[in-house]
Short mmCIF file of C-alpha atoms in Angstrom, two decimals:
data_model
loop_
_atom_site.label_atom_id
_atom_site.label_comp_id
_atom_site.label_asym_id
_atom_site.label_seq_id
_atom_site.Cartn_x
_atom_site.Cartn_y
_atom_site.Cartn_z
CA UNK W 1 0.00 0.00 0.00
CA UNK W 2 2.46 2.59 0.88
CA UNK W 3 4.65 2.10 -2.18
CA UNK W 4 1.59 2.33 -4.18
CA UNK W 5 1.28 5.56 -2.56
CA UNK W 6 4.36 6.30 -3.01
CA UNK W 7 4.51 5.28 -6.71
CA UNK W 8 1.69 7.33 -7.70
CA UNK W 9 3.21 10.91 -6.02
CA UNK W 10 6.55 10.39 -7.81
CA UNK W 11 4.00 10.09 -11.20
CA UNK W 12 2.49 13.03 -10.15
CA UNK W 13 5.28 15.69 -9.77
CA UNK W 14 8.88 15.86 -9.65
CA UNK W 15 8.88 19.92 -8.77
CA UNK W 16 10.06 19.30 -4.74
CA UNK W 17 7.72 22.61 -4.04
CA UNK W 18 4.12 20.92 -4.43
CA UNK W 19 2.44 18.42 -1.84
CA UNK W 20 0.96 15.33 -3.40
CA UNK W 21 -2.71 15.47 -3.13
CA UNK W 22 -4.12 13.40 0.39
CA UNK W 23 -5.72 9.84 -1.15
CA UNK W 24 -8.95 8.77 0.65
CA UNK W 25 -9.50 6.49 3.53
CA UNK W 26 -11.08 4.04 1.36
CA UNK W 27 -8.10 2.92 -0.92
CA UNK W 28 -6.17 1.94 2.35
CA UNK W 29 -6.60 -1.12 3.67
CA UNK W 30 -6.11 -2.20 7.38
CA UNK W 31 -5.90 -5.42 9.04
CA UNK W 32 -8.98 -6.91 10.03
CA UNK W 33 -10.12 -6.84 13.56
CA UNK W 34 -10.74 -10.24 14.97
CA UNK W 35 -13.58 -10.48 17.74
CA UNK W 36 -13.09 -11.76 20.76
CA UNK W 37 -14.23 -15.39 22.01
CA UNK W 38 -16.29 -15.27 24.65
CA UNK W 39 -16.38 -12.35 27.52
CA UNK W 40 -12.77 -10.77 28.17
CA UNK W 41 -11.16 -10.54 31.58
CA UNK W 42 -9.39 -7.37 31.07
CA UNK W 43 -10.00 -4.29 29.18
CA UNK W 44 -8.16 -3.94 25.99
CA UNK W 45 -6.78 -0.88 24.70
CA UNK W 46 -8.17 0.66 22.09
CA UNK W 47 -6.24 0.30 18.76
CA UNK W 48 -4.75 3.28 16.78
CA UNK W 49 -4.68 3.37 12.86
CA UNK W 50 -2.49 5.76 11.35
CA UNK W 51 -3.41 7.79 7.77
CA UNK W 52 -0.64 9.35 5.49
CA UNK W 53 -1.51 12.56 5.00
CA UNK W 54 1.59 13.76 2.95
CA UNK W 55 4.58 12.35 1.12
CA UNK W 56 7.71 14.40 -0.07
CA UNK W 57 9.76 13.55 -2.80
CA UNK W 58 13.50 15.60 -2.79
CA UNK W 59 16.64 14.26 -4.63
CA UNK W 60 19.42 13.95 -2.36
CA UNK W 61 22.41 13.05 -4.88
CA UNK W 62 23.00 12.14 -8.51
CA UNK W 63 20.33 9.07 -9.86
CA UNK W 64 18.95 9.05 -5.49
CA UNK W 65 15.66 9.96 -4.02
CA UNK W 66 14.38 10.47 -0.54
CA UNK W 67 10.83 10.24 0.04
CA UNK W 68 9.53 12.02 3.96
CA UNK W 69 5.73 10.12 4.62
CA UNK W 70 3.96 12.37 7.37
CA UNK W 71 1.09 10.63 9.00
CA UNK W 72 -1.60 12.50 10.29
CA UNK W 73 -3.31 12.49 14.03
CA UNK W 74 -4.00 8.36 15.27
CA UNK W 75 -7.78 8.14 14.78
CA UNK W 76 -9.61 5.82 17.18
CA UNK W 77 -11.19 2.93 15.97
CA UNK W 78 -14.33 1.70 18.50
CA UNK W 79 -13.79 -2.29 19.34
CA UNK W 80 -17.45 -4.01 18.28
CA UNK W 81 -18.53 -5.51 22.01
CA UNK W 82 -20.15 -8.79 22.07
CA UNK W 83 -23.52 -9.20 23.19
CA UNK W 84 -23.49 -11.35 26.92
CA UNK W 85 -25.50 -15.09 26.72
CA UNK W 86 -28.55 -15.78 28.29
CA UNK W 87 -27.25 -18.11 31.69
CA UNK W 88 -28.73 -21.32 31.16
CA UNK W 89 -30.18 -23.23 34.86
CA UNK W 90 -29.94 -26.70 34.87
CA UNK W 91 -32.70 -29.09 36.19
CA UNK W 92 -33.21 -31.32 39.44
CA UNK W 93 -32.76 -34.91 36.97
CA UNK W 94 -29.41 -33.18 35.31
CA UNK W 95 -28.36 -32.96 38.66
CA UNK W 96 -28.93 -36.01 40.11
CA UNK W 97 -27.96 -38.00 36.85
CA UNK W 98 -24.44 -35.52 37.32
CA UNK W 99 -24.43 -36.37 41.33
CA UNK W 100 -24.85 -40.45 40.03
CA UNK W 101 -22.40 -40.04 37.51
CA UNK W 102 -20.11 -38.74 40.15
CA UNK W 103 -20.76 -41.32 42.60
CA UNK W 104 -19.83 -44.13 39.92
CA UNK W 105 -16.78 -42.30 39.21
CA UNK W 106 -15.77 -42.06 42.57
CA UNK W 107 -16.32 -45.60 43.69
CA UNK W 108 -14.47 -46.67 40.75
CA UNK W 109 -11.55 -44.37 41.62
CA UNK W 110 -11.53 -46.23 44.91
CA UNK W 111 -11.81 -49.80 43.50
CA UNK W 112 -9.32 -49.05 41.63
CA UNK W 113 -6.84 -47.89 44.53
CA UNK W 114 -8.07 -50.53 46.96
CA UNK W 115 -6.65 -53.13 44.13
CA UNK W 116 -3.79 -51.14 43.50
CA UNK W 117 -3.02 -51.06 47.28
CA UNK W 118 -3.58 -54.86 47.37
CA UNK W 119 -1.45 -55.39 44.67
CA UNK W 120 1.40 -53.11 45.93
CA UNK W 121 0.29 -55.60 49.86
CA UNK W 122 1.36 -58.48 47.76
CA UNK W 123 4.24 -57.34 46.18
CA UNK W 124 5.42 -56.35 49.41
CA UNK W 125 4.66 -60.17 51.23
CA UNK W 126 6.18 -61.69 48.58
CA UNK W 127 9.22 -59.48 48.75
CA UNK W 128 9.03 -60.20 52.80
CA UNK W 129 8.70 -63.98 52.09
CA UNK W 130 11.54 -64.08 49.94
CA UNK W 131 13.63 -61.83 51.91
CA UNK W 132 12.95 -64.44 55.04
CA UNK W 133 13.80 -66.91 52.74
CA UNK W 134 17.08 -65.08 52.03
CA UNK W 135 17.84 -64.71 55.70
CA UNK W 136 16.83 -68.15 57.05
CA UNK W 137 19.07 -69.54 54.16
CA UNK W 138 21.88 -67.20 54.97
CA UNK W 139 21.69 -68.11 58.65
CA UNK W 140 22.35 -71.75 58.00
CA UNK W 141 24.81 -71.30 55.87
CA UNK W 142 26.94 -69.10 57.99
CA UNK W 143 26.47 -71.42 61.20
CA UNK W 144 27.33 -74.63 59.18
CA UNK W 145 30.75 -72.49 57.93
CA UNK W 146 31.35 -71.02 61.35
CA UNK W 147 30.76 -74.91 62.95
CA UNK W 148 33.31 -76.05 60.30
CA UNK W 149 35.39 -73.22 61.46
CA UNK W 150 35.31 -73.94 64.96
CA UNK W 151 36.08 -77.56 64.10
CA UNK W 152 38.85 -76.86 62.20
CA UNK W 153 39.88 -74.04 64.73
CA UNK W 154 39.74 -76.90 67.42
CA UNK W 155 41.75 -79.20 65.67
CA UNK W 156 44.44 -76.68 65.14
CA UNK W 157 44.59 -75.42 68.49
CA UNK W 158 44.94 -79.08 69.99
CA UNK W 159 47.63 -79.70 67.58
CA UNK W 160 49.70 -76.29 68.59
CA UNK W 161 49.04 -77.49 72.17
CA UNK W 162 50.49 -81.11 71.37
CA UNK W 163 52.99 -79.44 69.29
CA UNK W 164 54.11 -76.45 72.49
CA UNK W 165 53.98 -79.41 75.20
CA UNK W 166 56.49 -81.27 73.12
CA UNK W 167 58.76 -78.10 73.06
CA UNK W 168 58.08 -77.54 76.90
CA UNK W 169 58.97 -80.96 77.24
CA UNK W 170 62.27 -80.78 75.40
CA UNK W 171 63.31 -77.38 76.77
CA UNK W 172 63.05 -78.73 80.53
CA UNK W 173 65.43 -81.16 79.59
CA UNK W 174 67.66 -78.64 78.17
CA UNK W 175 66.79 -77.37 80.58
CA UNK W 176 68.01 -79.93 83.46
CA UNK W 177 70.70 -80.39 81.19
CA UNK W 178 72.34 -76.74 81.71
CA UNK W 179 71.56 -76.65 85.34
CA UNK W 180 74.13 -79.90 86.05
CA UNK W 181 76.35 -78.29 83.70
CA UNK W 182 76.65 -75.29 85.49
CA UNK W 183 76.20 -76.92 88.68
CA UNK W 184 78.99 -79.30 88.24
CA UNK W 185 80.96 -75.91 86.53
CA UNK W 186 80.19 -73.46 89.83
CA UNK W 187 81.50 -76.47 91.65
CA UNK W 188 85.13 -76.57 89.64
CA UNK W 189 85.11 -72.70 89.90
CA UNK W 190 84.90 -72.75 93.79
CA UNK W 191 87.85 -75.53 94.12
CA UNK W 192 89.69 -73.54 91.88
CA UNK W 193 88.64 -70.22 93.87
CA UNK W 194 89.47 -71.95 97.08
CA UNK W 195 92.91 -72.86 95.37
CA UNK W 196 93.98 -69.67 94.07
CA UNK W 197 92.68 -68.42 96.99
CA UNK W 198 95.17 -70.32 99.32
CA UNK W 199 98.46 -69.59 96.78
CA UNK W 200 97.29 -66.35 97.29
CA UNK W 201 97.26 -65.95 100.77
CA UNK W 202 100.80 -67.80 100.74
CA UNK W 203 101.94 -65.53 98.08
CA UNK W 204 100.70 -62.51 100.17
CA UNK W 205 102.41 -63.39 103.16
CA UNK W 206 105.58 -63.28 101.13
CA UNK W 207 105.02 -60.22 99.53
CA UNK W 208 104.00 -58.41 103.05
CA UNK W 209 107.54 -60.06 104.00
CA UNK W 210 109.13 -58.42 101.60
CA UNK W 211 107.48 -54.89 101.58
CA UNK W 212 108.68 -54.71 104.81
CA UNK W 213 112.31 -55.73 104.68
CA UNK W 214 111.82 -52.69 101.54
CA UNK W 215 110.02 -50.47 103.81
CA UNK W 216 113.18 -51.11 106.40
CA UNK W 217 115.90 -50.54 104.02
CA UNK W 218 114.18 -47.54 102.75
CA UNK W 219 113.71 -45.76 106.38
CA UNK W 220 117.83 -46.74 106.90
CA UNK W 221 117.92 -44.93 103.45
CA UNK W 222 115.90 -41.99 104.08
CA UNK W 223 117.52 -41.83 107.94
CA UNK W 224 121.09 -41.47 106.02
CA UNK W 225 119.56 -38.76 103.52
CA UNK W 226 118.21 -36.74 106.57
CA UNK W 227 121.82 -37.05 108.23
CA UNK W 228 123.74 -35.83 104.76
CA UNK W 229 121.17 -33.21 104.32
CA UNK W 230 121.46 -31.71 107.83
CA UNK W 231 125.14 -31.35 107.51
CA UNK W 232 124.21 -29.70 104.41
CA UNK W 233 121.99 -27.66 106.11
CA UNK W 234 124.42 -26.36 108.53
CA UNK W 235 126.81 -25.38 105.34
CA UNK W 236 124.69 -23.84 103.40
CA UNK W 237 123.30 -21.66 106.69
CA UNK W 238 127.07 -20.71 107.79
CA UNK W 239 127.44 -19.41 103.97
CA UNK W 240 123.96 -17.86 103.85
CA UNK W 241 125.98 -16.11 107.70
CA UNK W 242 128.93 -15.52 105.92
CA UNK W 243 127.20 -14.55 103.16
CA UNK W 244 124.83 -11.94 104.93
CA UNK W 245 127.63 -10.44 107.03
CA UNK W 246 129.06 -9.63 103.91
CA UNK W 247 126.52 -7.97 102.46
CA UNK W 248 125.97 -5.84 105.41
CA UNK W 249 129.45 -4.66 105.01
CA UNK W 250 129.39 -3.66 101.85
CA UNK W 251 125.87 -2.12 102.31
CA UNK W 252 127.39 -0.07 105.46
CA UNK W 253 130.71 1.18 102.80
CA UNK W 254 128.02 1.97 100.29
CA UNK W 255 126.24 4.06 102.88
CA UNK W 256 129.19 5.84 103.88
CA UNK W 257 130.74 6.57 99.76
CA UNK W 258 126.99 7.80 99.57
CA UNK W 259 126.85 9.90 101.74
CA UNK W 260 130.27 11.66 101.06
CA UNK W 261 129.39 12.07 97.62
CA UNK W 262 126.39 13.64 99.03
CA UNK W 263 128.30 16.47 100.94
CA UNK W 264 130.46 16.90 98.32
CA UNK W 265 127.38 17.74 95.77
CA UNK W 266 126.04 20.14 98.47
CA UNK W 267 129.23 21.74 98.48
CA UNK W 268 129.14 21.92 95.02
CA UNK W 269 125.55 22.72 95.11
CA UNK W 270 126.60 25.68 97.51
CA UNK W 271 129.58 27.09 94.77
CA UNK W 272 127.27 26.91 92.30
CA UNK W 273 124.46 28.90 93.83
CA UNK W 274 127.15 31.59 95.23
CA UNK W 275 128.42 32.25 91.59
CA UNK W 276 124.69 32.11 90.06
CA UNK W 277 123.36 34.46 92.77
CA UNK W 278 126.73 36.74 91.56
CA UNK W 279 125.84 36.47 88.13
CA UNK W 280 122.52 37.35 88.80
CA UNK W 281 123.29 40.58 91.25
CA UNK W 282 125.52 41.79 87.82
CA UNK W 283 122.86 41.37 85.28
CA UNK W 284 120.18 43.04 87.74
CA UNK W 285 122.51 45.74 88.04
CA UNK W 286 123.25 45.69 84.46
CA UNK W 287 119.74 45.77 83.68
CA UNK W 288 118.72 48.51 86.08
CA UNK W 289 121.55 51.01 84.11
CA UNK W 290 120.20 49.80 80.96
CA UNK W 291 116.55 50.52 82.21
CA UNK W 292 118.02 53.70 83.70
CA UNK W 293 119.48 54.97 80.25
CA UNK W 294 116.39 53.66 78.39
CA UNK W 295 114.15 56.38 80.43
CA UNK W 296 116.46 58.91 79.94
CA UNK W 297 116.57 58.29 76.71
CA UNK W 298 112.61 57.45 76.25
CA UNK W 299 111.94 61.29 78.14
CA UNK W 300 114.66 62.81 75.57
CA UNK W 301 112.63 61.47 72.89
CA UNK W 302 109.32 62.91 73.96
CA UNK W 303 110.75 65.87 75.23
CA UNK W 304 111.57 66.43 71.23
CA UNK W 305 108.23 65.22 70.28
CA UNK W 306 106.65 67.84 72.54
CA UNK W 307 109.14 70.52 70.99
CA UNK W 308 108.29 69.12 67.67
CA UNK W 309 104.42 69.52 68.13
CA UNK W 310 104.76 72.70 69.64
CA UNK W 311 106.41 74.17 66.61
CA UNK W 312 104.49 72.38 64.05
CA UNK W 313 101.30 73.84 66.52
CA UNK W 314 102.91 77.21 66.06
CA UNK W 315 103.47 76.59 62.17
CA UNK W 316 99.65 75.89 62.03
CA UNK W 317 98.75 78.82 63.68
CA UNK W 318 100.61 80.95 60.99
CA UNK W 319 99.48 79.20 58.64
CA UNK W 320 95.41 79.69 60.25
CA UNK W 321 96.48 83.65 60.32
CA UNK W 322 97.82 84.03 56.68
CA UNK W 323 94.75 82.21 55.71
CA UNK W 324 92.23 84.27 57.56
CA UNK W 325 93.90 87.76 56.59
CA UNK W 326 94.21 86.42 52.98
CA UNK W 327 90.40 85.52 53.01
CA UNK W 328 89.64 89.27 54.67
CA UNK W 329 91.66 90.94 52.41
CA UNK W 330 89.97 89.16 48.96
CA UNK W 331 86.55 90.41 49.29
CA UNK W 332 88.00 93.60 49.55
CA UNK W 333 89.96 93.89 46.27
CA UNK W 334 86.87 92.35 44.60
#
C-alpha cells in the first residue's frame, strides 16, 4: 500500500515545491479486527490506525531519491462488544444423573486404589517372604561355615598345644641339662677359687715379707739422707751467715761513699748557687743602668716630640692667620 502511494506521487510531480494530493481512507486497507471469544477478563486498549496525509519527494544526490511520509493524528477505531449469553439453569434430573455419575466415578476411583493397594500388599509379602527366605538360608549357611570353622579351629589349636607341650617338654630337659652343667661348673670354679685363693694368701704373706724388709731398708735410706742433708743444712746456713755479714758490710761502705758524695754535691751545690746568685746581682745591676738609660733616653725622645708639636702647633697657627687675613683681604679687592 504505501509504495503504491508512493509510486503514484513520484507520477504526479517531480517539482520538490508541491504536496501530493491526500488519497482517501477508502483505498487503504487495514488489518482486520478479529472479535473476541467469549467475555474478556481485562480491558483492551483501544487500537490506533495511522493515515498518510503527505509524502515528499527531494533528490538527495546524482540518480537518489528520498521520500519524507507524514502521518496525520492516530484516529480511534471503537472495538465491536459482544452481546453477553442468556445463563442457562440446569434441572433437578441433570443434577442427580451428574451427582450419580459422580458417585460411579468415585467408587471406581476407589476400586481401583483398593486393588492397586492390594497389589502393591502383595508385592510387598512376597518381597518379605523371599527376603525371610534369604535370611533363614543365609543363617544356615553361615552357622554350618562357622561350625566347620570352629572344628577346624579346634583341631588346630589341639595340635599347637600337642605341638608347644612337646617343646616344653624338650626345653626342661635342656633345661636340666644346663643346670648340672653349670652346677657341676660353679663347683670346679669354687675348688679352683678356694685354690687360688690359698696360693694367694701364701703368696701374700711373702710379699708383706718383703714390703717390709723394703720399707726397712728404705727408712735406713731416708735416715742417712736426713743425716747428709742436715750437715748440708748447717753449710749452706754458715754461707747464707757468711754470706749476709758480707753484704751488710758492703751495704754499710756503700752508705758511707753515699753519703760523702752527698756532701760533696752540696758543696758543690753551695759554689754553684754563690756564683749564680753573683751572676745574677751583675745582670740586675746591668739591667737597672740599661733601664736607667732607656728612660732617659725614652723622656729625651718625647721631650723632642713635645718641641716638635709645639712648633708644628705654632706653624699651624701661621698658617690659620695668613689664611684668615688672605680671606679678609679678597673680598675687599673684589
Amino acid at each position: 500500500m504505501l509504495i503504491g502511494l508512493v509510486r503514484d506521487s513520484v507520477m504526479q510531480c517531480f517539482c520538490h515545491s508541491c504536496r501530493a494530493p491526500v488519497l482517501p481512507a477508502a483505498h487503504r486497507r487495514s488489518a482486520p479486527v478479529k472479535k473476541p471469544v467469549g467475555k474478556p477478563r481485562t480491558k483492551q486498549p483501544k487500537k490506533v490506525k495511522f493515515i498518510t496525509t503527505e509524502i515528499r519527494c527531494q533528490e538527495m544526490s546524482k540518480g537518489g531519491l528520498a521520500y519524507e511520509v507524514i502521518l496525520a493524528e492516530p484516529v480511534g477505531v471503537p472495538v465491536p462488544r459482544r452481546a453477553d449469553s442468556p445463563e442457562k439453569t440446569p434441572s433437578v434430573e441433570e443434577i442427580q444423573e451428574k451427582l450419580k455419575a459422580a458417585e460411579e466415578r468415585r467408587r471406581s476411583l476407589e476400586a481401583s486404589k483398593m486393588a492397586a493397594i492390594a497389589q502393591k500388599m502383595q508385592k510387598i509379602e512376597d518381597a518379605s517372604r523371599v527376603r525371610s527366605e534369604q535370611t533363614n538360608n543365609f543363617i544356615v549357611a553361615t552357622k554350618e561355615a562357622l561350625d566347620a570353622k570352629m572344628d577346624s579351629h579346634e583341631e588346630k589349636r589341639e595340635a599347637y598345644i600337642n605341638e608347644l607341650r612337646a617343646r616344653l617338654k624338650d626345653h626342661l630337659e635342656g633345661v636340666e641339662k644346663t643346670r648340672l652343667t653349670l652346677e657341676q661348673q660353679t663347683a670346679e670354679v669354687y675348688k679352683a677359687i678356694e685354690d687360688k685363693m690359698n696360693t694367694a694368701a701364701d703368696k701374700r704373706d711373702e710379699n708383706i715379707k718383703k714390703m717390709l724388709e723394703r720399707l726397712r731398708e728404705h727408712e735406713e735410706q731416708v735416715r742417712k739422707v736426713r743425716a747428709g742433708n742436715q750437715e748440708r743444712f748447717q753449710q749452706l746456713e754458715s754461707a747464707i751467715q757468711d754470706k749476709l755479714q758480707q753484704a751488710a758490710d758492703r751495704r754499710l761502705q756503700i752508705e758511707a761513699e753515699q753519703r760523702e758524695k752527698l756532701r760533696n754535691h752540696n758543696n758543690k751545690l753551695a759554689e754553684v748557687r754563690s756564683v749564680i746568685t753573683a751572676k745574677m746581682e751583675e745582670i740586675t745591676k746591668d739591667i737597672e743602668t740599661k733601664l736607667t738609660t732607656a728612660e732617659q733616653n725614652r723622656e729625651k725622645e718625647i721631650q723632642k716630640k713635645l718641641d716638635f708639636v709645639k712648633k708644628e702647633e705654632r706653624r699651624a697657627e701661621l698658617v690659620r692667620q695668613n689664611k684668615s687675613a688672605r680671606a679678609e683681604s679678597e673680598p675687599v679687592s673684589g
